[in-house]
Short mmCIF file of C-alpha atoms in Angstrom, two decimals:
data_model
loop_
_atom_site.label_atom_id
_atom_site.label_comp_id
_atom_site.label_asym_id
_atom_site.label_seq_id
_atom_site.Cartn_x
_atom_site.Cartn_y
_atom_site.Cartn_z
CA MET A 249 23.75 112.90 -80.28
CA ALA A 250 24.41 114.24 -76.81
CA THR A 251 21.58 116.78 -76.64
CA ARG A 252 18.46 115.58 -74.95
CA TYR A 253 15.68 117.62 -76.55
CA ARG A 254 12.60 118.24 -74.44
CA ASP A 255 10.47 120.74 -76.36
CA VAL A 256 9.49 121.14 -79.98
CA MET A 257 8.13 124.20 -81.73
CA ILE A 258 6.38 123.58 -84.99
CA ASP A 259 5.48 125.89 -87.84
CA LEU A 260 2.01 125.19 -89.23
CA SER A 261 1.60 125.98 -92.95
CA GLY A 262 3.97 123.95 -95.11
CA VAL A 263 4.91 121.66 -92.20
CA LEU A 264 1.68 120.05 -90.95
CA TYR A 265 -0.35 120.94 -94.03
CA GLN A 266 0.04 122.44 -97.45
CA GLY A 267 -2.82 124.14 -99.24
CA HIS A 268 -5.87 122.23 -98.07
CA GLU A 269 -4.19 118.91 -97.36
CA ALA A 270 -2.31 117.42 -94.46
CA ILE A 271 1.27 116.32 -95.03
CA THR A 272 1.03 112.53 -95.19
CA GLY A 273 1.55 110.94 -91.79
CA ALA A 274 1.88 114.25 -89.98
CA GLN A 275 -1.08 113.62 -87.65
CA ALA A 276 0.38 110.37 -86.36
CA ALA A 277 3.84 111.90 -86.06
CA LEU A 278 2.50 114.74 -83.93
CA GLN A 279 0.76 112.20 -81.72
CA GLN A 280 4.01 110.25 -81.35
CA LEU A 281 5.84 113.38 -80.26
CA ARG A 282 3.28 114.04 -77.57
CA GLU A 283 3.30 110.42 -76.38
CA ALA A 284 7.09 110.50 -76.15
CA GLY A 285 6.69 113.33 -73.65
CA PHE A 286 7.88 116.28 -75.71
CA GLY A 287 6.49 119.68 -74.87
CA VAL A 288 4.83 120.96 -78.04
CA GLY A 289 4.06 124.49 -79.24
CA PHE A 290 3.10 125.98 -82.57
CA LEU A 291 4.53 129.22 -83.92
CA THR A 292 2.98 130.91 -86.90
CA ASN A 293 3.27 134.15 -88.81
CA THR A 294 0.30 133.09 -90.93
CA THR A 295 -2.02 136.03 -90.76
CA ARG A 296 -4.80 135.42 -93.23
CA ARG A 297 -7.10 133.84 -90.66
CA PRO A 298 -7.83 134.15 -86.97
CA ILE A 299 -6.16 131.41 -85.00
CA GLY A 300 -9.48 129.77 -84.13
CA ALA A 301 -10.10 129.13 -87.82
CA VAL A 302 -6.61 127.67 -88.26
CA VAL A 303 -7.07 125.29 -85.33
CA ALA A 304 -10.50 124.27 -86.65
CA GLN A 305 -9.00 123.50 -90.06
CA LEU A 306 -6.23 121.45 -88.45
CA ASP A 307 -8.83 119.61 -86.42
CA ALA A 308 -10.74 118.79 -89.62
CA LEU A 309 -7.49 117.40 -91.04
CA GLY A 310 -7.05 115.17 -88.00
CA PHE A 311 -4.61 117.21 -85.89
CA LYS A 312 -5.38 117.53 -82.20
CA ILE A 313 -4.16 121.03 -81.27
CA SER A 314 -5.45 123.47 -78.69
CA SER A 315 -5.54 127.22 -79.39
CA ASP A 316 -3.50 127.71 -76.21
CA GLU A 317 -0.60 125.88 -77.82
CA VAL A 318 -0.41 128.32 -80.74
CA LEU A 319 1.53 131.58 -80.58
CA THR A 320 0.69 133.91 -83.45
CA ALA A 321 2.43 137.03 -84.64
CA ALA A 322 -0.90 138.87 -84.39
CA GLN A 323 -1.10 138.16 -80.66
CA ALA A 324 2.44 139.45 -80.21
CA ALA A 325 1.69 142.57 -82.29
CA ARG A 326 -1.37 143.35 -80.18
CA HIS A 327 0.76 143.12 -77.07
CA HIS A 328 3.47 145.29 -78.64
CA LEU A 329 1.14 148.08 -79.76
CA GLU A 330 -0.95 148.10 -76.60
CA THR A 331 2.18 148.40 -74.50
CA ALA A 332 3.46 151.24 -76.68
CA HIS A 333 0.08 153.04 -76.63
CA VAL A 334 0.31 153.74 -80.34
CA GLY A 335 -2.68 153.74 -82.70
CA ALA A 336 -2.16 151.76 -85.88
CA HIS A 337 -3.29 151.68 -89.46
CA LEU A 338 -3.92 148.03 -90.33
CA LEU A 339 -2.77 146.60 -93.65
CA VAL A 340 -3.74 143.01 -92.89
CA HIS A 341 -6.06 140.39 -94.28
CA PRO A 342 -9.73 141.31 -93.61
CA ASN A 343 -10.18 137.99 -91.80
CA LEU A 344 -7.73 139.15 -89.19
CA LEU A 345 -9.42 142.50 -88.52
CA PRO A 346 -11.71 141.30 -85.70
CA GLU A 347 -8.62 140.27 -83.74
CA LEU A 348 -6.84 143.59 -84.25
CA GLU A 349 -9.62 146.14 -84.71
CA ASN A 350 -9.09 147.76 -81.30
CA LEU A 351 -5.53 148.72 -82.26
CA ARG A 352 -6.83 151.23 -84.80
CA GLY A 353 -6.24 154.85 -83.92
CA GLN A 354 -7.02 158.35 -85.08
CA GLN A 355 -3.98 159.88 -86.80
CA PRO A 356 -2.14 156.57 -86.53
CA GLN A 357 1.60 156.69 -85.94
CA ALA A 358 2.11 153.05 -86.87
CA VAL A 359 1.36 150.87 -89.87
CA LEU A 360 0.90 147.19 -89.08
CA VAL A 361 1.46 144.89 -92.06
CA GLY A 362 0.36 141.27 -92.24
CA ASP A 363 -0.05 138.81 -95.07
CA ALA A 364 -2.85 140.73 -96.77
CA GLY A 365 -2.61 138.67 -99.96
CA GLU A 366 -4.71 140.07 -102.76
CA HIS A 367 -5.61 142.96 -100.47
CA PHE A 368 -2.14 144.32 -101.18
CA THR A 369 -3.22 146.73 -103.89
CA TYR A 370 -1.59 149.87 -105.23
CA GLN A 371 -4.31 151.79 -103.43
CA SER A 372 -3.98 150.06 -100.05
CA LEU A 373 -0.20 150.36 -100.16
CA ASN A 374 -0.48 154.06 -101.01
CA VAL A 375 -2.79 154.64 -98.07
CA ALA A 376 -0.31 152.94 -95.73
CA PHE A 377 2.58 154.88 -97.29
CA ARG A 378 0.81 158.20 -96.71
CA VAL A 379 0.15 157.32 -93.07
CA LEU A 380 3.88 156.79 -92.64
CA MET A 381 4.75 160.02 -94.42
CA GLU A 382 2.29 162.04 -92.34
CA ALA A 383 3.14 160.54 -88.94
CA SER A 384 5.44 162.58 -86.73
CA GLU A 385 7.13 159.42 -85.44
CA PRO A 386 6.27 156.77 -87.98
CA ARG A 387 6.60 153.09 -87.10
CA LEU A 388 6.37 150.29 -89.62
CA ILE A 389 5.55 147.00 -87.94
CA GLY A 390 5.52 143.68 -89.73
CA LEU A 391 3.88 140.53 -88.40
CA GLY A 392 6.75 138.69 -90.07
CA ASP A 393 9.29 139.16 -92.86
CA ASN A 394 8.52 135.98 -94.76
CA ARG A 395 9.42 136.22 -98.43
CA TYR A 396 6.87 133.84 -99.89
CA PHE A 397 4.79 130.77 -99.19
CA ALA A 398 3.57 127.78 -101.17
CA ASP A 399 -0.12 127.34 -101.78
CA THR A 400 -2.22 125.37 -104.22
CA SER A 401 -1.32 127.68 -107.12
CA GLY A 402 2.44 127.73 -106.52
CA LEU A 403 4.76 130.14 -104.74
CA SER A 404 3.10 133.39 -103.68
CA LEU A 405 4.39 136.59 -102.15
CA ASP A 406 4.14 136.82 -98.39
CA MET A 407 4.18 140.03 -96.33
CA GLY A 408 7.97 140.54 -96.24
CA PRO A 409 8.28 142.01 -99.73
CA PHE A 410 5.52 144.54 -99.06
CA ILE A 411 7.11 145.58 -95.77
CA LYS A 412 10.38 146.12 -97.66
CA ALA A 413 8.49 148.21 -100.21
CA LEU A 414 6.96 150.50 -97.59
CA ALA A 415 10.21 150.72 -95.64
CA TYR A 416 12.07 151.85 -98.74
CA ALA A 417 9.34 154.28 -99.83
CA ALA A 418 9.13 155.96 -96.41
CA ALA A 419 12.84 155.54 -95.63
CA ILE A 420 12.29 153.88 -92.25
CA GLU A 421 13.41 150.64 -90.64
CA PRO A 422 10.62 148.15 -89.98
CA THR A 423 10.16 146.27 -86.73
CA ILE A 424 9.35 142.59 -87.20
CA ILE A 425 7.11 141.09 -84.52
CA GLY A 426 6.74 137.42 -85.50
CA LYS A 427 9.37 134.96 -86.65
CA PRO A 428 12.34 135.46 -87.09
CA SER A 429 12.40 138.05 -84.33
CA ARG A 430 14.24 136.86 -81.27
CA SER A 431 11.60 138.26 -78.91
CA PHE A 432 8.93 136.11 -80.55
CA PHE A 433 10.93 132.90 -79.99
CA GLU A 434 11.68 133.99 -76.45
CA ALA A 435 7.97 134.54 -75.75
CA ALA A 436 7.33 131.03 -77.07
CA LEU A 437 10.06 129.53 -74.89
CA HIS A 438 8.59 131.34 -71.90
CA ARG A 439 5.14 129.98 -72.62
CA LEU A 440 6.48 126.40 -72.92
CA ASP A 441 8.69 126.94 -69.87
CA ALA A 442 11.52 125.69 -72.09
CA THR A 443 15.20 126.47 -72.53
CA PRO A 444 16.64 127.17 -75.98
CA GLU A 445 19.35 124.50 -75.66
CA THR A 446 16.78 121.71 -75.34
CA THR A 447 14.25 123.04 -77.85
CA VAL A 448 13.92 122.24 -81.54
CA MET A 449 12.09 124.36 -84.11
CA ILE A 450 10.72 122.53 -87.17
CA GLY A 451 9.83 124.69 -90.16
CA ASP A 452 9.80 125.03 -93.92
CA ASP A 453 11.07 128.63 -94.00
CA LEU A 454 14.85 128.70 -93.88
CA ALA A 455 15.16 132.28 -92.68
CA SER A 456 12.08 132.74 -90.49
CA ASP A 457 11.93 129.32 -88.87
CA VAL A 458 15.43 127.88 -88.96
CA GLY A 459 17.51 131.06 -88.90
CA GLY A 460 15.27 132.72 -86.34
CA ALA A 461 15.30 129.71 -84.01
CA GLN A 462 19.06 129.34 -84.26
CA HIS A 463 19.51 133.02 -83.53
CA ALA A 464 17.50 132.49 -80.33
CA GLY A 465 19.81 129.64 -79.35
CA MET A 466 17.53 126.81 -80.44
CA THR A 467 18.11 123.91 -82.81
CA GLY A 468 16.65 124.53 -86.29
CA VAL A 469 15.29 121.71 -88.43
CA LEU A 470 14.24 122.34 -92.03
CA VAL A 471 11.64 120.17 -93.76
CA ARG A 472 11.59 119.60 -97.51
CA THR A 473 7.90 120.48 -97.86
CA GLY A 474 5.91 123.70 -98.21
CA LYS A 475 8.03 126.54 -99.51
CA TYR A 476 11.27 124.55 -99.25
CA ARG A 477 13.52 124.83 -102.31
CA SER A 478 16.69 122.89 -102.98
CA SER A 479 18.69 126.14 -102.93
CA ASP A 480 17.86 126.38 -99.21
CA GLU A 481 20.48 123.68 -98.65
CA HIS A 482 23.24 125.93 -100.00
CA HIS A 483 22.43 129.20 -98.28
CA PRO A 484 25.53 131.31 -97.59
CA ASP A 485 24.57 132.14 -93.99
CA ILE A 486 21.92 129.80 -92.63
CA ARG A 487 22.62 126.10 -92.17
CA PRO A 488 19.91 123.96 -90.62
CA ASP A 489 21.06 121.68 -87.79
CA HIS A 490 19.15 118.95 -89.56
CA ILE A 491 17.16 118.60 -92.80
CA ALA A 492 14.29 116.11 -92.96
CA ASP A 493 12.15 115.11 -95.92
CA ASP A 494 8.95 116.01 -94.10
CA PHE A 495 7.46 116.41 -90.64
CA PRO A 496 7.20 112.66 -89.93
CA ALA A 497 10.87 112.27 -90.86
CA ALA A 498 11.79 115.16 -88.57
CA VAL A 499 9.90 113.45 -85.73
CA ARG A 500 11.70 110.14 -86.38
CA TRP A 501 15.01 112.01 -86.19
CA LEU A 502 13.95 113.59 -82.91
CA LEU A 503 12.80 110.31 -81.40
CA ASN A 504 16.07 108.65 -82.46
CA SER A 505 18.08 111.46 -80.86
CA ARG A 506 16.82 110.43 -77.42
CA MET B 18 31.08 181.18 -108.99
CA ALA B 19 34.02 180.00 -111.04
CA THR B 20 32.27 177.21 -112.94
CA ARG B 21 30.97 178.13 -116.33
CA TYR B 22 28.04 175.82 -116.94
CA ARG B 23 27.22 174.97 -120.53
CA ASP B 24 24.59 172.24 -120.43
CA VAL B 25 21.49 171.61 -118.38
CA MET B 26 19.60 168.39 -117.86
CA ILE B 27 16.07 168.73 -116.61
CA ASP B 28 13.71 166.25 -115.01
CA LEU B 29 10.15 166.58 -116.32
CA SER B 30 7.45 165.64 -113.80
CA GLY B 31 7.56 167.82 -110.69
CA VAL B 32 9.98 170.27 -112.31
CA LEU B 33 8.28 171.59 -115.47
CA TYR B 34 4.80 170.42 -114.51
CA GLN B 35 2.95 168.85 -111.63
CA GLY B 36 -0.18 166.81 -112.14
CA HIS B 37 -1.84 168.46 -115.13
CA GLU B 38 -0.43 171.97 -114.67
CA ALA B 39 2.75 173.71 -115.63
CA ILE B 40 4.93 175.14 -112.87
CA THR B 41 4.29 178.88 -113.06
CA GLY B 42 6.81 180.63 -115.29
CA ALA B 43 8.55 177.42 -116.30
CA GLN B 44 7.86 177.84 -120.02
CA ALA B 45 9.52 181.27 -120.14
CA ALA B 46 12.41 180.08 -117.97
CA LEU B 47 13.10 177.19 -120.36
CA GLN B 48 13.05 179.61 -123.27
CA GLN B 49 15.52 181.89 -121.45
CA LEU B 50 17.88 178.99 -120.92
CA ARG B 51 17.86 178.18 -124.61
CA GLU B 52 18.32 181.81 -125.61
CA ALA B 53 21.28 182.09 -123.25
CA GLY B 54 22.93 179.34 -125.28
CA PHE B 55 22.70 176.43 -122.83
CA GLY B 56 22.53 172.95 -124.24
CA VAL B 57 19.32 171.42 -122.94
CA GLY B 58 18.28 167.81 -122.41
CA PHE B 59 15.49 166.11 -120.52
CA LEU B 60 15.95 162.97 -118.42
CA THR B 61 12.96 161.05 -117.18
CA ASN B 62 12.20 157.80 -115.45
CA THR B 63 8.49 158.50 -115.89
CA THR B 64 7.15 155.36 -117.43
CA ARG B 65 3.41 155.63 -117.49
CA ARG B 66 3.27 157.05 -120.99
CA PRO B 67 5.22 156.79 -124.20
CA ILE B 68 7.52 159.74 -124.67
CA GLY B 69 5.50 161.10 -127.60
CA ALA B 70 2.52 161.56 -125.30
CA VAL B 71 4.67 163.31 -122.71
CA VAL B 72 6.07 165.74 -125.29
CA ALA B 73 2.56 166.39 -126.63
CA GLN B 74 1.32 167.18 -123.12
CA LEU B 75 4.25 169.53 -122.56
CA ASP B 76 3.52 171.18 -125.89
CA ALA B 77 -0.09 171.72 -124.82
CA LEU B 78 1.21 173.35 -121.63
CA GLY B 79 3.37 175.73 -123.70
CA PHE B 80 6.77 173.99 -123.54
CA LYS B 81 8.70 173.69 -126.78
CA ILE B 82 10.51 170.39 -126.53
CA SER B 83 11.53 167.92 -129.21
CA SER B 84 11.34 164.16 -128.60
CA ASP B 85 15.02 163.99 -129.57
CA GLU B 86 15.92 166.01 -126.52
CA VAL B 87 14.34 163.53 -124.13
CA LEU B 88 16.18 160.48 -122.83
CA THR B 89 13.86 157.98 -121.17
CA ALA B 90 14.62 155.00 -118.98
CA ALA B 91 12.50 152.87 -121.33
CA GLN B 92 14.79 153.69 -124.27
CA ALA B 93 17.81 152.74 -122.19
CA ALA B 94 16.15 149.50 -121.04
CA ARG B 95 15.37 148.51 -124.61
CA HIS B 96 19.01 149.04 -125.54
CA HIS B 97 20.16 147.09 -122.48
CA LEU B 98 17.94 144.06 -123.09
CA GLU B 99 18.49 143.95 -126.85
CA THR B 100 22.25 144.01 -126.31
CA ALA B 101 22.01 141.22 -123.72
CA HIS B 102 19.70 139.11 -125.96
CA VAL B 103 17.45 138.33 -123.02
CA GLY B 104 13.67 137.97 -123.23
CA ALA B 105 11.76 139.87 -120.60
CA HIS B 106 8.54 139.73 -118.67
CA LEU B 107 7.14 143.27 -118.59
CA LEU B 108 5.65 144.69 -115.40
CA VAL B 109 5.10 148.19 -116.74
CA HIS B 110 2.21 150.53 -117.34
CA PRO B 111 0.04 149.30 -120.26
CA ASN B 112 0.59 152.62 -122.03
CA LEU B 113 4.26 151.77 -122.30
CA LEU B 114 3.77 148.32 -123.79
CA PRO B 115 3.83 149.37 -127.47
CA GLU B 116 7.34 150.78 -126.92
CA LEU B 117 8.62 147.61 -125.22
CA GLU B 118 6.50 144.79 -126.63
CA ASN B 119 9.29 143.35 -128.77
CA LEU B 120 11.39 142.69 -125.66
CA ARG B 121 9.00 139.98 -124.54
CA GLY B 122 10.33 136.47 -124.68
CA GLN B 123 9.31 132.86 -124.17
CA GLN B 124 10.57 131.60 -120.81
CA PRO B 125 11.79 135.07 -119.92
CA GLN B 126 14.97 135.34 -117.87
CA ALA B 127 14.39 138.98 -116.97
CA VAL B 128 11.63 140.96 -115.31
CA LEU B 129 11.46 144.61 -116.35
CA VAL B 130 9.67 146.85 -113.83
CA GLY B 131 8.41 150.34 -114.56
CA ASP B 132 5.99 152.64 -112.80
CA ALA B 133 2.95 150.42 -113.35
CA GLY B 134 0.82 152.37 -110.86
CA GLU B 135 -2.47 150.68 -110.14
CA HIS B 136 -1.33 147.80 -112.34
CA PHE B 137 0.89 146.75 -109.46
CA THR B 138 -1.48 144.15 -108.05
CA TYR B 139 -0.88 141.13 -105.86
CA GLN B 140 -1.50 139.04 -108.93
CA SER B 141 0.82 140.91 -111.30
CA LEU B 142 3.58 140.97 -108.69
CA ASN B 143 3.16 137.24 -108.10
CA VAL B 144 3.46 136.54 -111.82
CA ALA B 145 6.69 138.55 -111.97
CA PHE B 146 7.99 136.83 -108.83
CA ARG B 147 7.36 133.39 -110.31
CA VAL B 148 9.21 134.34 -113.49
CA LEU B 149 12.22 135.24 -111.35
CA MET B 150 11.98 132.03 -109.32
CA GLU B 151 11.72 129.86 -112.44
CA ALA B 152 14.47 131.55 -114.46
CA SER B 153 17.83 129.81 -114.52
CA GLU B 154 19.65 133.16 -114.48
CA PRO B 155 17.07 135.63 -113.23
CA ARG B 156 17.56 139.35 -113.79
CA LEU B 157 15.44 142.02 -112.18
CA ILE B 158 15.66 145.28 -114.10
CA GLY B 159 14.12 148.52 -112.90
CA LEU B 160 13.51 151.54 -115.10
CA GLY B 161 14.35 153.59 -112.01
CA ASP B 162 14.41 153.26 -108.24
CA ASN B 163 12.26 156.29 -107.44
CA ARG B 164 10.52 156.00 -104.10
CA TYR B 165 7.42 158.09 -104.78
CA PHE B 166 6.06 160.96 -106.81
CA ALA B 167 3.56 163.76 -106.26
CA ASP B 168 0.39 163.81 -108.29
CA THR B 169 -2.98 165.47 -107.95
CA SER B 170 -4.03 163.15 -105.10
CA GLY B 171 -0.83 163.51 -103.04
CA LEU B 172 2.29 161.38 -102.73
CA SER B 173 2.07 158.02 -104.49
CA LEU B 174 4.34 155.02 -104.65
CA ASP B 175 6.69 154.92 -107.61
CA MET B 176 8.39 151.81 -109.01
CA GLY B 177 11.30 151.67 -106.54
CA PRO B 178 9.34 150.09 -103.67
CA PHE B 179 7.98 147.34 -105.91
CA ILE B 180 11.45 146.58 -107.26
CA LYS B 181 12.68 146.28 -103.66
CA ALA B 182 9.76 143.94 -102.94
CA LEU B 183 10.60 141.60 -105.84
CA ALA B 184 14.33 141.75 -105.12
CA TYR B 185 13.73 140.69 -101.53
CA ALA B 186 11.22 137.98 -102.46
CA ALA B 187 13.50 136.42 -105.08
CA ALA B 188 16.74 137.22 -103.22
CA ILE B 189 18.43 138.93 -106.15
CA GLU B 190 20.02 142.31 -106.73
CA PRO B 191 18.16 144.54 -109.16
CA THR B 192 19.80 146.49 -111.97
CA ILE B 193 18.54 150.05 -112.27
CA ILE B 194 18.53 151.42 -115.81
CA GLY B 195 17.27 155.01 -115.47
CA LYS B 196 18.22 157.67 -112.93
CA PRO B 197 20.16 157.44 -110.62
CA SER B 198 22.29 154.95 -112.54
CA ARG B 199 25.57 156.41 -113.64
CA SER B 200 25.33 154.84 -117.09
CA PHE B 201 22.08 156.68 -117.73
CA PHE B 202 23.62 160.07 -116.93
CA GLU B 203 26.65 159.16 -119.03
CA ALA B 204 24.43 158.30 -122.00
CA ALA B 205 22.74 161.68 -121.58
CA LEU B 206 26.09 163.49 -121.44
CA HIS B 207 27.16 161.65 -124.57
CA ARG B 208 24.01 162.66 -126.40
CA LEU B 209 24.47 166.32 -125.42
CA ASP B 210 28.19 166.11 -126.20
CA ALA B 211 28.67 167.54 -122.71
CA THR B 212 31.18 167.10 -119.88
CA PRO B 213 29.99 166.43 -116.32
CA GLU B 214 31.95 169.37 -114.87
CA THR B 215 30.02 171.90 -116.93
CA THR B 216 26.60 170.24 -116.70
CA VAL B 217 23.82 170.89 -114.22
CA MET B 218 20.96 168.53 -113.43
CA ILE B 219 17.71 170.12 -112.14
CA GLY B 220 15.26 167.78 -110.43
CA ASP B 221 12.75 167.34 -107.63
CA ASP B 222 13.98 163.88 -106.60
CA LEU B 223 16.86 164.17 -104.16
CA ALA B 224 18.21 160.67 -104.70
CA SER B 225 17.45 159.99 -108.37
CA ASP B 226 18.10 163.43 -109.81
CA VAL B 227 20.50 165.20 -107.47
CA GLY B 228 22.37 162.24 -105.99
CA GLY B 229 22.56 160.46 -109.33
CA ALA B 230 23.89 163.52 -111.16
CA GLN B 231 26.47 164.24 -108.47
CA HIS B 232 27.62 160.64 -108.57
CA ALA B 233 28.21 161.07 -112.31
CA GLY B 234 30.32 164.18 -111.60
CA MET B 235 27.65 166.74 -112.45
CA THR B 236 26.20 169.60 -110.40
CA GLY B 237 22.88 168.73 -108.77
CA VAL B 238 20.16 171.33 -108.20
CA LEU B 239 17.05 170.48 -106.19
CA VAL B 240 13.77 172.35 -106.73
CA ARG B 241 11.18 172.76 -103.99
CA THR B 242 8.32 171.54 -106.18
CA GLY B 243 6.89 168.14 -107.10
CA LYS B 244 7.85 165.46 -104.61
CA TYR B 245 10.23 167.76 -102.72
CA ARG B 246 9.88 167.59 -98.93
CA SER B 247 11.60 169.81 -96.39
CA SER B 248 13.41 166.77 -94.97
CA ASP B 249 15.30 166.58 -98.28
CA GLU B 250 17.36 169.52 -97.06
CA HIS B 251 18.71 167.50 -94.12
CA HIS B 252 19.57 164.23 -95.81
CA PRO B 253 22.50 162.46 -94.18
CA ASP B 254 24.27 161.65 -97.45
CA ILE B 255 23.02 163.76 -100.33
CA ARG B 256 23.50 167.53 -100.35
CA PRO B 257 22.34 169.45 -103.39
CA ASP B 258 24.86 171.93 -104.81
CA HIS B 259 22.01 174.41 -104.88
CA ILE B 260 18.36 174.45 -103.82
CA ALA B 261 15.89 176.66 -105.72
CA ASP B 262 12.24 177.35 -104.98
CA ASP B 263 11.19 176.21 -108.44
CA PHE B 264 12.43 175.77 -111.99
CA PRO B 265 12.37 179.51 -112.85
CA ALA B 266 14.42 180.22 -109.72
CA ALA B 267 16.89 177.51 -110.69
CA VAL B 268 17.23 179.10 -114.13
CA ARG B 269 17.83 182.56 -112.60
CA TRP B 270 20.56 181.02 -110.44
CA LEU B 271 22.11 179.44 -113.53
CA LEU B 272 21.99 182.65 -115.56
CA ASN B 273 23.53 184.57 -112.64
CA SER B 274 26.32 182.02 -112.38
CA ARG B 275 27.62 183.01 -115.78
#
């Protein structure tokens, strides 16, 4: 392989861990990447917990990661809404509220949707819908458009379906802030001081991770863990540059490509 | 007006009644229609109650309607699934279960979605999603694709948004059984022994009632009650043949057109 990769972006849930357990060998593989001199960043749309809690959990599982290395969709959304000076109604997981509370506004013109999980109720969706219908210039903003994720009980609905629901009900186009939006990958490249041509994204979400990275000019590697399904290997539009059994296998492929 | 209309199809909720009250003058207007010799039928996607309960409520409000005159999306769905010999998982309002119970199957290949209201929960949507992901030939069937409806507490989400959510999550195209599907209007025309050119549909839902009827070759009349919003009069694609303030006004227009 001619490309000399220099930087690696890594999705968290489903790649380094799944449910409450680390992917076997992932800690050592991450360490190898760092020792081989790769720049490393972490990109996540996961929005059920503040990033500090995610990093603490990873630390407990044996991963050495600094909060500074993690770019979350919530951080990008805060930047987006503050720049636009628009008050928001928040339909996000309660654990994420402390991080976003100051975005709330009287007569909100925007609805911000994260992975609210069981807090997606008929009632909470109705409230968000009515905000959109009453706003003079409604904006529907999604932290991501992920379809589903894998947890201990199986596949579960992520935020994407609920954003589609509200978009259809209120007849407006949503803006997606996190993966797969190009601006999110570009912000991550900027933070790593990296160029797309020499950067690899490793993820378990074909559309958000692999498709999004490729759309931003990066190399997209799919792992067969987390929400991966065999049908991902026959998608009509998105073809990973490489498919690895798991994160350690993806790292071996990267190290061999040097 | 050159057209001589002979048959009228009428949506129920938002046209004859709203919340728990009749639209003023609607009972007398319906009676006038009948006395003028119009064939009359009722088309509803409303799926929170069995049709007997709907007719009983209308009777209590002073409307004389026979169950035979009402075509419901649930009836059409039962016919559709029985013909296809496919067992279904039911994500519908509990009140509708007695009417549909026998459609349930082991290892269901279809998910049937109605207006489940507050029974749309993260959990119930996840169960339906997993059925779709585990089926070898998944089918997502909606009783309608209505975006929202007006009730006593304001605008509320109808089944359409939740069908969009599941369709996106499972990456499949839904089949819509009730309005605005052409086959539903055709079944109604067949039952009335009517031709589209001489039939008028009166409804408060621009897309489901007016757009659907027009697509089936009928005349579509929008009333400014129920879920009507002023923006409906400036829709880029759907233009009602006539807009009336309410059902009695629509009937006056019809009687004058003779």
